[in-house]
Coordinates of C-alpha atoms and ligand atoms in Angstrom, one line a residue:
M981 CA 5.3 27.3 -19.1
N982 CA 6.8 24.2 -17.5
K983 CA 9.0 22.2 -20.0
I984 CA 9.9 18.6 -19.6
Q985 CA 12.3 16.9 -22.1
V986 CA 11.6 13.2 -22.4
T987 CA 14.2 10.8 -23.7
L988 CA 12.3 7.6 -24.2
N989 CA 15.4 5.5 -24.8
R990 CA 17.1 6.6 -21.6
E991 CA 15.6 4.1 -19.2
K992 CA 15.8 4.6 -15.5
G993 CA 14.6 1.3 -14.2
K994 CA 11.4 -0.6 -13.7
I995 CA 8.5 0.5 -11.6
S996 CA 7.5 -2.5 -9.6
R997 CA 3.8 -3.2 -9.7
Y998 CA 4.0 -4.1 -6.0
I999 CA 4.3 -0.3 -5.3
Y1000 CA 0.5 -0.4 -5.9
G1001 CA 0.0 -2.8 -3.0
Q1002 CA -2.8 -2.6 -0.4
F1003 CA -2.9 -3.1 3.3
A1004 CA -5.9 -4.8 5.0
E1005 CA -5.8 -5.1 8.8
H1006 CA -8.3 -6.5 11.3
L1007 CA -9.1 -2.9 12.2
G1008 CA -12.5 -1.3 12.4
R1009 CA -14.6 -2.2 9.4
C1010 CA -11.8 -3.1 7.0
I1011 CA -12.1 -6.8 7.1
Y1012 CA -15.5 -7.3 8.7
E1013 CA -18.2 -5.4 6.6
G1014 CA -15.6 -4.1 4.2
V1015 CA -14.4 -7.4 2.8
W1016 CA -16.0 -10.2 4.7
V1017 CA -19.8 -10.4 5.0
G1018 CA -20.1 -14.2 5.4
A1019 CA -21.7 -16.6 3.0
D1020 CA -25.2 -16.1 4.6
S1021 CA -25.2 -12.4 4.0
E1022 CA -27.8 -10.7 1.8
I1023 CA -25.0 -8.6 0.4
P1024 CA -23.9 -10.3 -2.8
N1025 CA -20.8 -12.4 -2.0
V1026 CA -18.8 -15.3 -3.2
N1027 CA -17.7 -17.6 -0.3
G1028 CA -18.4 -14.8 2.2
I1029 CA -16.4 -12.0 0.3
R1030 CA -18.4 -9.1 -1.0
Q1031 CA -18.5 -9.0 -4.8
D1032 CA -18.8 -5.2 -5.3
V1033 CA -15.5 -4.7 -3.4
V1034 CA -13.7 -7.5 -5.3
E1035 CA -14.9 -6.1 -8.6
A1036 CA -13.7 -2.6 -7.7
L1037 CA -10.3 -3.9 -6.6
K1038 CA -9.8 -6.1 -9.7
A1039 CA -10.4 -3.0 -11.9
I1040 CA -7.4 -1.2 -10.4
K1041 CA -5.2 -4.3 -10.7
V1042 CA -4.3 -4.7 -7.0
P1043 CA -1.0 -6.7 -7.1
V1044 CA -0.6 -7.6 -3.5
I1045 CA -2.4 -7.4 -0.2
R1046 CA -0.7 -7.2 3.2
W1047 CA -2.5 -9.0 6.1
P1048 CA -3.5 -9.4 9.0
G1049 CA -1.8 -6.2 10.4
G1050 CA -0.4 -3.8 11.5
C1051 CA -0.4 -3.8 15.2
F1052 CA -3.0 -6.6 15.0
A1053 CA -0.3 -8.9 13.5
D1054 CA 1.7 -9.0 16.7
E1055 CA -1.3 -10.2 18.7
Y1056 CA -2.6 -12.6 16.0
H1057 CA -2.4 -16.3 16.7
W1058 CA -3.1 -17.9 13.3
K1059 CA -4.5 -21.1 14.7
D1060 CA -7.4 -19.1 16.2
G1061 CA -8.5 -18.5 12.6
I1062 CA -8.6 -22.0 11.0
G1063 CA -11.1 -24.9 11.2
P1064 CA -14.9 -24.8 11.4
T1065 CA -16.0 -21.2 11.5
E1066 CA -18.3 -21.5 14.4
E1067 CA -15.7 -23.2 16.6
R1068 CA -13.0 -20.6 16.1
A1069 CA -11.7 -18.7 19.1
T1070 CA -13.4 -15.4 20.0
I1071 CA -10.9 -12.9 21.1
V1072 CA -10.7 -9.2 21.9
N1073 CA -9.1 -6.8 19.4
T1074 CA -7.2 -4.8 22.0
H1075 CA -5.5 -2.4 19.7
W1076 CA -8.5 -1.4 17.7
G1077 CA -11.6 -0.5 19.7
G1078 CA -11.6 -3.5 22.1
V1079 CA -14.2 -5.2 20.0
T1080 CA -14.9 -8.9 19.7
E1081 CA -12.9 -10.6 16.9
N1082 CA -14.6 -13.9 16.0
N1083 CA -11.9 -15.0 13.7
H1084 CA -14.3 -15.9 10.9
F1085 CA -11.9 -14.3 8.5
G1086 CA -8.6 -16.3 8.8
T1087 CA -5.9 -17.8 6.6
H1088 CA -8.2 -19.7 4.3
E1089 CA -10.5 -16.7 3.8
F1090 CA -7.5 -14.4 3.2
F1091 CA -6.2 -16.6 0.4
E1092 CA -9.7 -16.8 -1.1
L1093 CA -9.8 -12.9 -1.1
C1094 CA -6.4 -12.9 -2.9
R1095 CA -7.7 -15.5 -5.4
Q1096 CA -10.8 -13.5 -6.2
V1097 CA -8.9 -10.2 -6.5
G1098 CA -6.0 -11.7 -8.4
A1099 CA -3.5 -10.4 -5.9
E1100 CA -0.5 -12.0 -4.3
A1101 CA -0.2 -12.5 -0.6
Y1102 CA 2.0 -10.6 1.9
I1103 CA 1.6 -12.2 5.3
N1104 CA 2.8 -10.4 8.4
G1105 CA 4.0 -12.7 11.1
N1106 CA 3.8 -12.3 14.9
V1107 CA 7.1 -11.6 16.7
G1108 CA 5.7 -9.4 19.5
S1109 CA 3.6 -12.1 21.3
G1110 CA 4.2 -15.1 19.1
T1111 CA 6.7 -17.9 19.3
V1112 CA 9.3 -19.0 16.7
Q1113 CA 7.4 -22.3 16.5
E1114 CA 4.1 -20.6 15.8
M1115 CA 5.6 -18.6 13.0
Q1116 CA 7.4 -21.7 11.6
E1117 CA 4.2 -23.7 11.7
W1118 CA 2.2 -21.0 9.9
V1119 CA 4.7 -20.9 7.0
E1120 CA 4.6 -24.7 6.9
Y1121 CA 0.7 -24.7 7.0
M1122 CA 0.5 -22.3 4.1
T1123 CA 3.3 -23.5 1.8
M1124 CA 4.2 -27.1 2.5
D1125 CA 3.3 -29.3 -0.4
G1126 CA 4.5 -32.7 1.0
I1127 CA 3.5 -34.6 4.0
S1128 CA 4.0 -32.8 7.4
P1129 CA 1.9 -32.1 10.5
M1130 CA 0.9 -28.7 9.3
S1131 CA 0.2 -29.6 5.7
K1132 CA -2.0 -32.5 7.1
L1133 CA -3.9 -30.0 9.2
R1134 CA -4.4 -27.7 6.2
R1135 CA -5.8 -30.6 4.2
E1136 CA -8.1 -31.6 7.0
N1137 CA -9.4 -28.0 6.8
G1138 CA -10.2 -28.4 3.2
Q1139 CA -7.2 -27.0 1.3
D1140 CA -5.2 -29.6 -0.5
E1141 CA -2.8 -27.5 -2.5
P1142 CA -0.4 -25.1 -0.7
W1143 CA -0.9 -21.4 -1.3
K1144 CA 1.7 -19.1 -2.7
V1145 CA 3.1 -16.7 -0.1
R1146 CA 5.1 -14.1 -2.0
F1147 CA 6.1 -11.9 0.9
F1148 CA 6.5 -12.6 4.6
G1149 CA 7.0 -9.8 7.3
V1150 CA 8.8 -10.8 10.5
G1151 CA 7.0 -8.5 13.0
N1152 CA 5.4 -5.1 12.6
E1153 CA 6.5 -1.9 14.2
S1154 CA 8.7 -3.8 16.7
W1155 CA 9.9 -0.4 17.9
G1156 CA 6.3 0.3 19.1
C1157 CA 3.1 -1.7 19.2
G1158 CA 5.0 -4.8 18.1
G1159 CA 7.0 -5.0 21.3
N1160 CA 8.7 -1.7 22.1
M1161 CA 12.1 -3.1 21.3
R1162 CA 15.4 -1.5 20.8
P1163 CA 17.0 -2.0 17.3
E1164 CA 19.9 -4.2 18.6
Y1165 CA 17.5 -6.5 20.3
Y1166 CA 15.1 -6.7 17.4
A1167 CA 18.0 -7.3 14.9
D1168 CA 18.9 -10.4 16.8
L1169 CA 15.3 -11.5 17.1
Y1170 CA 14.8 -11.0 13.4
R1171 CA 17.8 -13.2 12.6
R1172 CA 16.4 -15.9 14.8
Y1173 CA 12.8 -15.8 13.7
Q1174 CA 13.6 -15.6 10.0
T1175 CA 15.7 -18.7 10.3
Y1176 CA 12.5 -20.7 10.8
V1177 CA 10.6 -19.0 8.0
R1178 CA 11.4 -22.0 5.9
Q1179 CA 11.5 -22.2 2.2
Y1180 CA 9.2 -25.1 1.3
T1181 CA 8.6 -24.1 -2.3
K1182 CA 10.7 -23.4 -5.4
E1183 CA 9.5 -19.9 -5.7
P1184 CA 11.5 -17.8 -3.2
L1185 CA 9.8 -16.3 -0.2
Y1186 CA 10.7 -12.7 0.2
K1187 CA 11.5 -11.9 3.9
I1188 CA 10.8 -8.5 5.2
A1189 CA 12.4 -7.1 8.4
C1190 CA 10.7 -4.5 10.5
G1191 CA 12.3 -1.2 9.6
P1192 CA 12.1 2.3 11.0
N1193 CA 9.4 4.6 12.0
I1194 CA 9.6 7.7 9.8
D1195 CA 13.1 9.3 10.4
D1196 CA 14.6 6.8 12.9
Y1197 CA 17.8 6.6 10.9
N1198 CA 19.6 4.8 13.8
W1199 CA 17.1 1.9 13.6
M1200 CA 17.8 1.6 9.9
D1201 CA 21.6 1.6 10.4
V1202 CA 21.5 -1.0 13.2
L1203 CA 19.2 -3.3 11.3
M1204 CA 21.2 -3.1 8.1
K1205 CA 24.5 -3.5 9.9
N1206 CA 23.4 -6.6 11.8
A1207 CA 20.9 -8.3 9.7
A1208 CA 21.1 -7.2 6.0
P1209 CA 22.2 -10.6 4.7
F1210 CA 19.2 -12.3 6.3
M1211 CA 16.6 -10.1 4.7
D1212 CA 15.2 -9.3 1.2
G1213 CA 13.4 -6.2 2.3
I1214 CA 13.1 -3.8 5.2
S1215 CA 9.9 -1.8 5.9
L1216 CA 9.4 1.9 6.4
H1217 CA 6.2 3.5 7.8
H1218 CA 5.3 7.2 7.2
Y1219 CA 1.8 8.7 7.5
A1220 CA 1.0 12.2 6.3
L1221 CA -0.4 14.3 9.1
A1222 CA -2.0 17.7 8.8
S1223 CA -0.7 18.9 12.1
V1224 CA 2.9 18.9 13.4
W1225 CA 1.5 18.3 16.9
E1226 CA 0.2 15.0 15.6
D1227 CA -3.3 15.5 16.7
K1228 CA -5.5 14.2 13.9
R1229 CA -7.2 16.9 11.9
P1230 CA -10.6 16.7 10.1
A1231 CA -10.9 15.0 6.7
L1232 CA -13.6 17.5 5.6
G1233 CA -14.1 21.2 6.2
F1234 CA -10.5 21.8 7.0
P1235 CA -8.8 25.2 6.6
E1236 CA -6.5 26.1 3.7
K1237 CA -3.3 25.8 5.7
E1238 CA -4.2 22.1 6.3
W1239 CA -4.4 21.5 2.6
F1240 CA -0.7 22.5 2.5
S1241 CA 0.4 21.0 5.8
L1242 CA -0.9 17.6 4.8
I1243 CA 0.8 17.8 1.4
D1244 CA 4.1 18.9 3.0
S1245 CA 3.9 16.0 5.4
A1246 CA 3.4 13.6 2.4
L1247 CA 6.2 15.2 0.5
K1248 CA 8.6 14.3 3.3
M1249 CA 8.5 10.8 1.9
D1250 CA 11.1 11.8 -0.7
E1251 CA 13.6 12.9 1.9
L1252 CA 12.9 9.8 4.1
I1253 CA 13.5 7.4 1.2
T1254 CA 16.6 9.3 0.1
R1255 CA 18.2 9.3 3.5
H1256 CA 17.2 5.7 4.4
S1257 CA 18.5 4.6 1.0
T1258 CA 21.8 6.3 1.7
I1259 CA 22.2 4.2 4.9
M1260 CA 21.1 1.1 3.1
D1261 CA 23.7 1.8 0.3
K1262 CA 26.5 1.5 3.0
Y1263 CA 25.7 -2.1 3.6
D1264 CA 24.0 -3.0 0.4
P1265 CA 25.6 -1.0 -2.5
D1266 CA 24.0 -3.3 -5.1
K1267 CA 20.5 -2.5 -3.9
R1268 CA 19.6 -6.1 -3.3
V1269 CA 17.5 -5.3 -0.2
G1270 CA 14.2 -3.5 -1.0
L1271 CA 12.8 -0.6 0.9
I1272 CA 9.2 -1.7 1.6
V1273 CA 6.9 1.2 2.4
D1274 CA 4.2 -1.1 3.8
E1275 CA 2.2 1.7 5.5
W1276 CA 1.6 5.1 4.0
G1277 CA -1.2 7.5 3.4
S1278 CA -3.1 10.3 5.1
W1279 CA -4.0 9.9 8.8
L1280 CA -6.9 12.2 9.7
A1281 CA -9.6 12.5 12.4
V1282 CA -12.2 9.8 12.4
E1283 CA -15.6 10.8 11.0
P1284 CA -17.8 12.4 13.8
G1285 CA -19.9 9.8 15.6
T1286 CA -17.8 6.8 14.6
N1287 CA -15.7 4.6 16.9
P1288 CA -12.3 6.4 17.5
G1289 CA -10.7 2.9 17.5
F1290 CA -11.9 2.2 14.0
L1291 CA -10.0 5.0 12.2
Y1292 CA -12.7 5.6 9.6
Q1293 CA -12.0 8.8 7.7
Q1294 CA -13.5 10.5 4.6
N1295 CA -11.4 10.9 1.5
T1296 CA -11.2 14.0 -0.6
I1297 CA -9.5 15.5 -3.6
R1298 CA -6.7 16.4 -1.2
D1299 CA -6.2 12.7 -0.7
A1300 CA -6.0 12.3 -4.4
M1301 CA -3.1 14.8 -4.4
I1302 CA -1.4 12.8 -1.6
A1303 CA -1.8 9.5 -3.6
S1304 CA -0.5 11.0 -6.8
L1305 CA 2.5 12.8 -5.4
T1306 CA 3.5 9.9 -3.2
L1307 CA 3.3 7.4 -6.1
N1308 CA 5.4 9.8 -8.1
I1309 CA 8.0 9.7 -5.3
F1310 CA 8.0 5.9 -5.2
H1311 CA 8.5 5.8 -9.0
K1312 CA 11.5 8.1 -8.7
H1313 CA 13.0 5.8 -6.2
A1314 CA 12.1 2.6 -8.1
E1315 CA 15.5 1.1 -7.7
R1316 CA 15.1 0.9 -3.9
V1317 CA 11.3 0.9 -3.3
Q1318 CA 10.3 -2.6 -4.3
M1319 CA 6.8 -2.6 -2.7
A1320 CA 4.4 -0.2 -1.0
N1321 CA 1.1 -0.8 0.7
I1322 CA -1.3 2.1 1.2
A1323 CA -3.2 2.1 4.5
Q1324 CA -5.8 0.8 4.2
M1325 CA -7.8 -0.9 1.5
V1326 CA -11.4 -0.4 2.8
N1327 CA -13.0 1.8 5.4
V1328 CA -9.8 2.7 7.3
L1329 CA -7.4 5.7 6.9
Q1330 CA -6.7 6.6 3.2
A1331 CA -9.0 3.9 1.8
M1332 CA -9.8 3.0 -1.8
I1333 CA -13.3 2.1 -0.9
L1334 CA -15.9 3.0 1.7
T1335 CA -18.9 0.8 2.6
E1336 CA -22.2 1.3 4.5
G1337 CA -24.3 -1.9 4.6
A1338 CA -24.8 -3.0 1.1
E1339 CA -23.6 0.2 -0.4
M1340 CA -20.1 0.9 -1.6
I1341 CA -18.3 4.0 -2.9
K1342 CA -15.0 4.5 -4.6
T1343 CA -12.9 7.3 -3.1
P1344 CA -10.8 10.0 -5.0
T1345 CA -7.7 7.9 -4.0
Y1346 CA -9.2 4.9 -5.8
H1347 CA -9.5 6.9 -9.0
V1348 CA -5.9 7.9 -8.8
F1349 CA -4.9 4.3 -8.5
D1350 CA -7.1 3.6 -11.5
L1351 CA -5.5 6.5 -13.4
Y1352 CA -2.0 5.3 -12.6
K1353 CA -2.3 1.6 -13.3
N1354 CA -0.3 1.9 -16.6
H1355 CA 2.7 2.7 -14.5
Q1356 CA 2.6 -0.8 -13.0
D1357 CA 5.7 -2.7 -14.3
A1358 CA 6.4 0.1 -16.7
T1359 CA 9.9 1.4 -17.5
L1360 CA 10.7 4.8 -15.9
V1361 CA 12.1 7.1 -18.6
D1362 CA 14.3 10.1 -18.4
A1363 CA 12.0 13.2 -18.1
D1364 CA 14.0 16.2 -17.2
G1365 CA 12.5 19.6 -16.5
A1366 CA 12.0 22.4 -14.1
V1367 CA 8.3 22.5 -13.0
S1368 CA 6.4 24.8 -10.7
G1369 CA 6.5 24.1 -7.0
T1370 CA 3.0 22.6 -7.0
T1371 CA 3.5 20.2 -9.8
S1372 CA 4.8 16.6 -9.5
Y1373 CA 5.0 14.0 -12.3
T1374 CA 6.1 10.6 -13.6
V1375 CA 6.8 9.6 -17.2
S1376 CA 7.0 5.9 -18.0
K1377 CA 6.6 3.6 -21.0
K1378 CA 5.1 0.2 -21.5
D1379 CA 3.8 -1.8 -24.5
G1380 CA 4.4 1.1 -27.0
V1381 CA 2.5 3.7 -24.9
M1382 CA 4.1 6.5 -22.9
T1383 CA 2.2 7.5 -19.8
A1384 CA 2.8 10.9 -18.2
S1385 CA 1.0 11.5 -15.0
F1386 CA 0.8 14.8 -13.2
C1387 CA -0.5 16.3 -10.0
N1388 CA -1.1 20.0 -9.7
Y1389 CA -1.9 20.8 -6.1
S1390 CA -2.2 24.5 -6.4
L1391 CA -5.5 25.7 -5.1
T1392 CA -5.8 28.6 -7.6
D1393 CA -3.5 28.3 -10.5
A1394 CA -3.5 26.1 -13.6
E1395 CA -0.1 24.9 -14.8
T1396 CA 0.8 24.5 -18.4
V1397 CA 3.3 21.7 -19.1
M1398 CA 5.0 21.0 -22.4
L1399 CA 6.3 17.5 -22.9
S1400 CA 8.9 17.4 -25.6
L1401 CA 10.0 14.0 -26.9
V1402 CA 13.6 14.0 -27.9
D1403 CA 13.8 10.6 -29.5
G1404 CA 10.3 9.4 -30.3
A1405 CA 7.4 10.4 -32.4
V1406 CA 4.0 11.0 -30.8
G1407 CA 1.1 9.0 -32.1
E1408 CA -2.4 9.1 -30.9
V1409 CA -2.8 11.0 -27.5
T1410 CA -5.6 10.6 -25.0
A1411 CA -5.9 11.8 -21.4
E1412 CA -8.0 11.4 -18.3
G1413 CA -8.0 12.9 -14.9
V1414 CA -9.5 13.5 -11.4
F1415 CA -10.5 17.1 -10.6
G1416 CA -11.6 19.1 -7.6
S1417 CA -13.3 22.5 -7.5
K1418 CA -13.1 22.9 -3.7
M1419 CA -10.6 21.5 -1.2
D1420 CA -12.8 18.9 0.4
D1421 CA -14.6 17.6 -2.7
H1422 CA -15.4 14.0 -1.9
N1423 CA -17.8 11.1 -2.7
S1424 CA -20.6 10.3 -0.4
F1425 CA -23.3 7.6 -0.4
E1426 CA -25.7 10.3 -1.5
N1427 CA -23.4 11.5 -4.3
P1428 CA -21.0 8.7 -5.1
E1429 CA -19.6 10.1 -8.3
A1430 CA -18.8 13.7 -7.2
V1431 CA -15.1 13.0 -7.8
A1432 CA -14.5 10.4 -10.4
K1433 CA -12.1 9.7 -13.3
Q1434 CA -13.1 11.7 -16.4
A1435 CA -11.9 12.1 -20.0
F1436 CA -9.6 15.2 -20.3
T1437 CA -9.2 17.2 -23.5
D1438 CA -7.2 20.3 -22.5
F1439 CA -4.1 19.4 -24.4
S1440 CA -2.7 19.9 -27.8
V1441 CA -0.2 18.0 -29.9
D1442 CA 2.3 19.6 -32.2
G1443 CA 4.9 17.4 -33.8
N1444 CA 6.7 15.7 -31.0
E1445 CA 5.4 18.1 -28.3
V1446 CA 2.3 17.6 -26.1
T1447 CA 1.2 20.7 -24.2
I1448 CA -1.2 20.1 -21.3
T1449 CA -3.0 22.6 -19.1
L1450 CA -3.4 21.1 -15.6
P1451 CA -6.3 22.7 -13.7
P1452 CA -5.7 23.5 -10.0
M1453 CA -6.4 20.5 -7.7
S1454 CA -6.0 18.0 -10.5
V1455 CA -4.4 14.7 -11.2
V1456 CA -4.0 14.0 -15.0
S1457 CA -2.6 11.0 -16.9
V1458 CA -1.7 11.5 -20.6
Y1459 CA -1.3 8.4 -22.8
A1460 CA 0.7 8.8 -26.0
K1461 CA 1.1 6.0 -28.4
E1462 CA 4.6 5.8 -29.8
N1463 CA 4.7 6.2 -33.6
Ligands
AHR67 O1 -2.6 1.5 10.0 C1 -2.9 1.6 11.4 C2 -1.7 1.3 12.3 O2 -0.7 2.2 12.1 C3 -1.1 0.0 12.1 O3 -1.7 -1.1 12.7 C4 0.3 0.2 12.7 O4 1.3 -0.7 12.1 C5 0.5 1.6 12.5 O5 0.9 2.3 13.6

């Protein structure tokens, strides 16, 4: 029996809702088809944005969306994507399949998506192939309320009021697709570019520097040493891979060893955050600068027969495990991790949603985000215990409800966990979960509800103790009202 002692009044910080952020890049069918169908489409839409996808995203309370990339961001010239739709520049999306990008989804359409979903905006600017002036003008275009050349242009394009840009990224993967730079060079470029990311509004713009790839600790050290005072956050990218050789392994029909290798790769996030945070502590002991994990998730082989440049992969109960245990890691590091953005929102990598024409399905990962939404902006509480090697958990409280979420990624064994409240009385208890019976259980367009959130009753309450039996391959959230 696993025992966890919960001390509700011993608070361990706030879990930022931004940890539940999404990433939407101009890649494959994420934006086009997945989000944007155009106002003339037969697929039900509001102002060109498909309604089924918006409704699904609203239901999981998406707090923030990162856009337009990714690698695409460092080739994106925002002026291509404004003005009358039919007159916009047609370009080639060189990173992602060499397909035509007609720029029908641009700045105005992105803010319309945010408005419909109820999410805030995280814009990623172009350092790799863009100029300082271009970046400065984009910020002016989006956020300037007064009279200026860019606010005039925005008004001519039909948007009177400025939009709210909460987060702004200065370059993406500048060590790779964003320019192949060395950290010393990028640190200076960051200092220069961010100078012109002007603050036109009262609400502060949160500036994010491009941080390291996975375990590039030198990059983190050089950036923090040379540019920490000029940033609010620094990014980290880490994808879970099922093979150490980095060839992409199948999302379905994989062998048992790849269940565990993918999970091991995801678990590495804990070590990465710990070690990067230790470096950040040297230069920022007060933890002012946030670690922003703005790309994470499983990266598997594309579905057979699909464009290799589109990164379209299926999503199984194994991905539900990855989502749950990674969110648990972010919660644990809530003091440093101020935002995270899973890659990517629709039809790409570890997606929430898959679409095919007018049809849409929610993935097992979607259902974990749904299960976990009580943790958004909740207070992490002290929950101390030794649990089995395949169990990961979070306990938080918000509005008089304690939410305890668990992942049991054993393929064969149920795990019994006893939650013992030291300083609170347990009131009404309910639970729900996401369950698998084989490793690659997933939803398809033929069977869209094979893996879905279900009520869960395998728990008992005795005084201040709640005992839960977690089936193998399960994610469970238990909600206990405080008495
Ligand atoms: O998410 C796919 C790609 O992965 C992003 O464009 C890039 O930033 C990363 O390498």
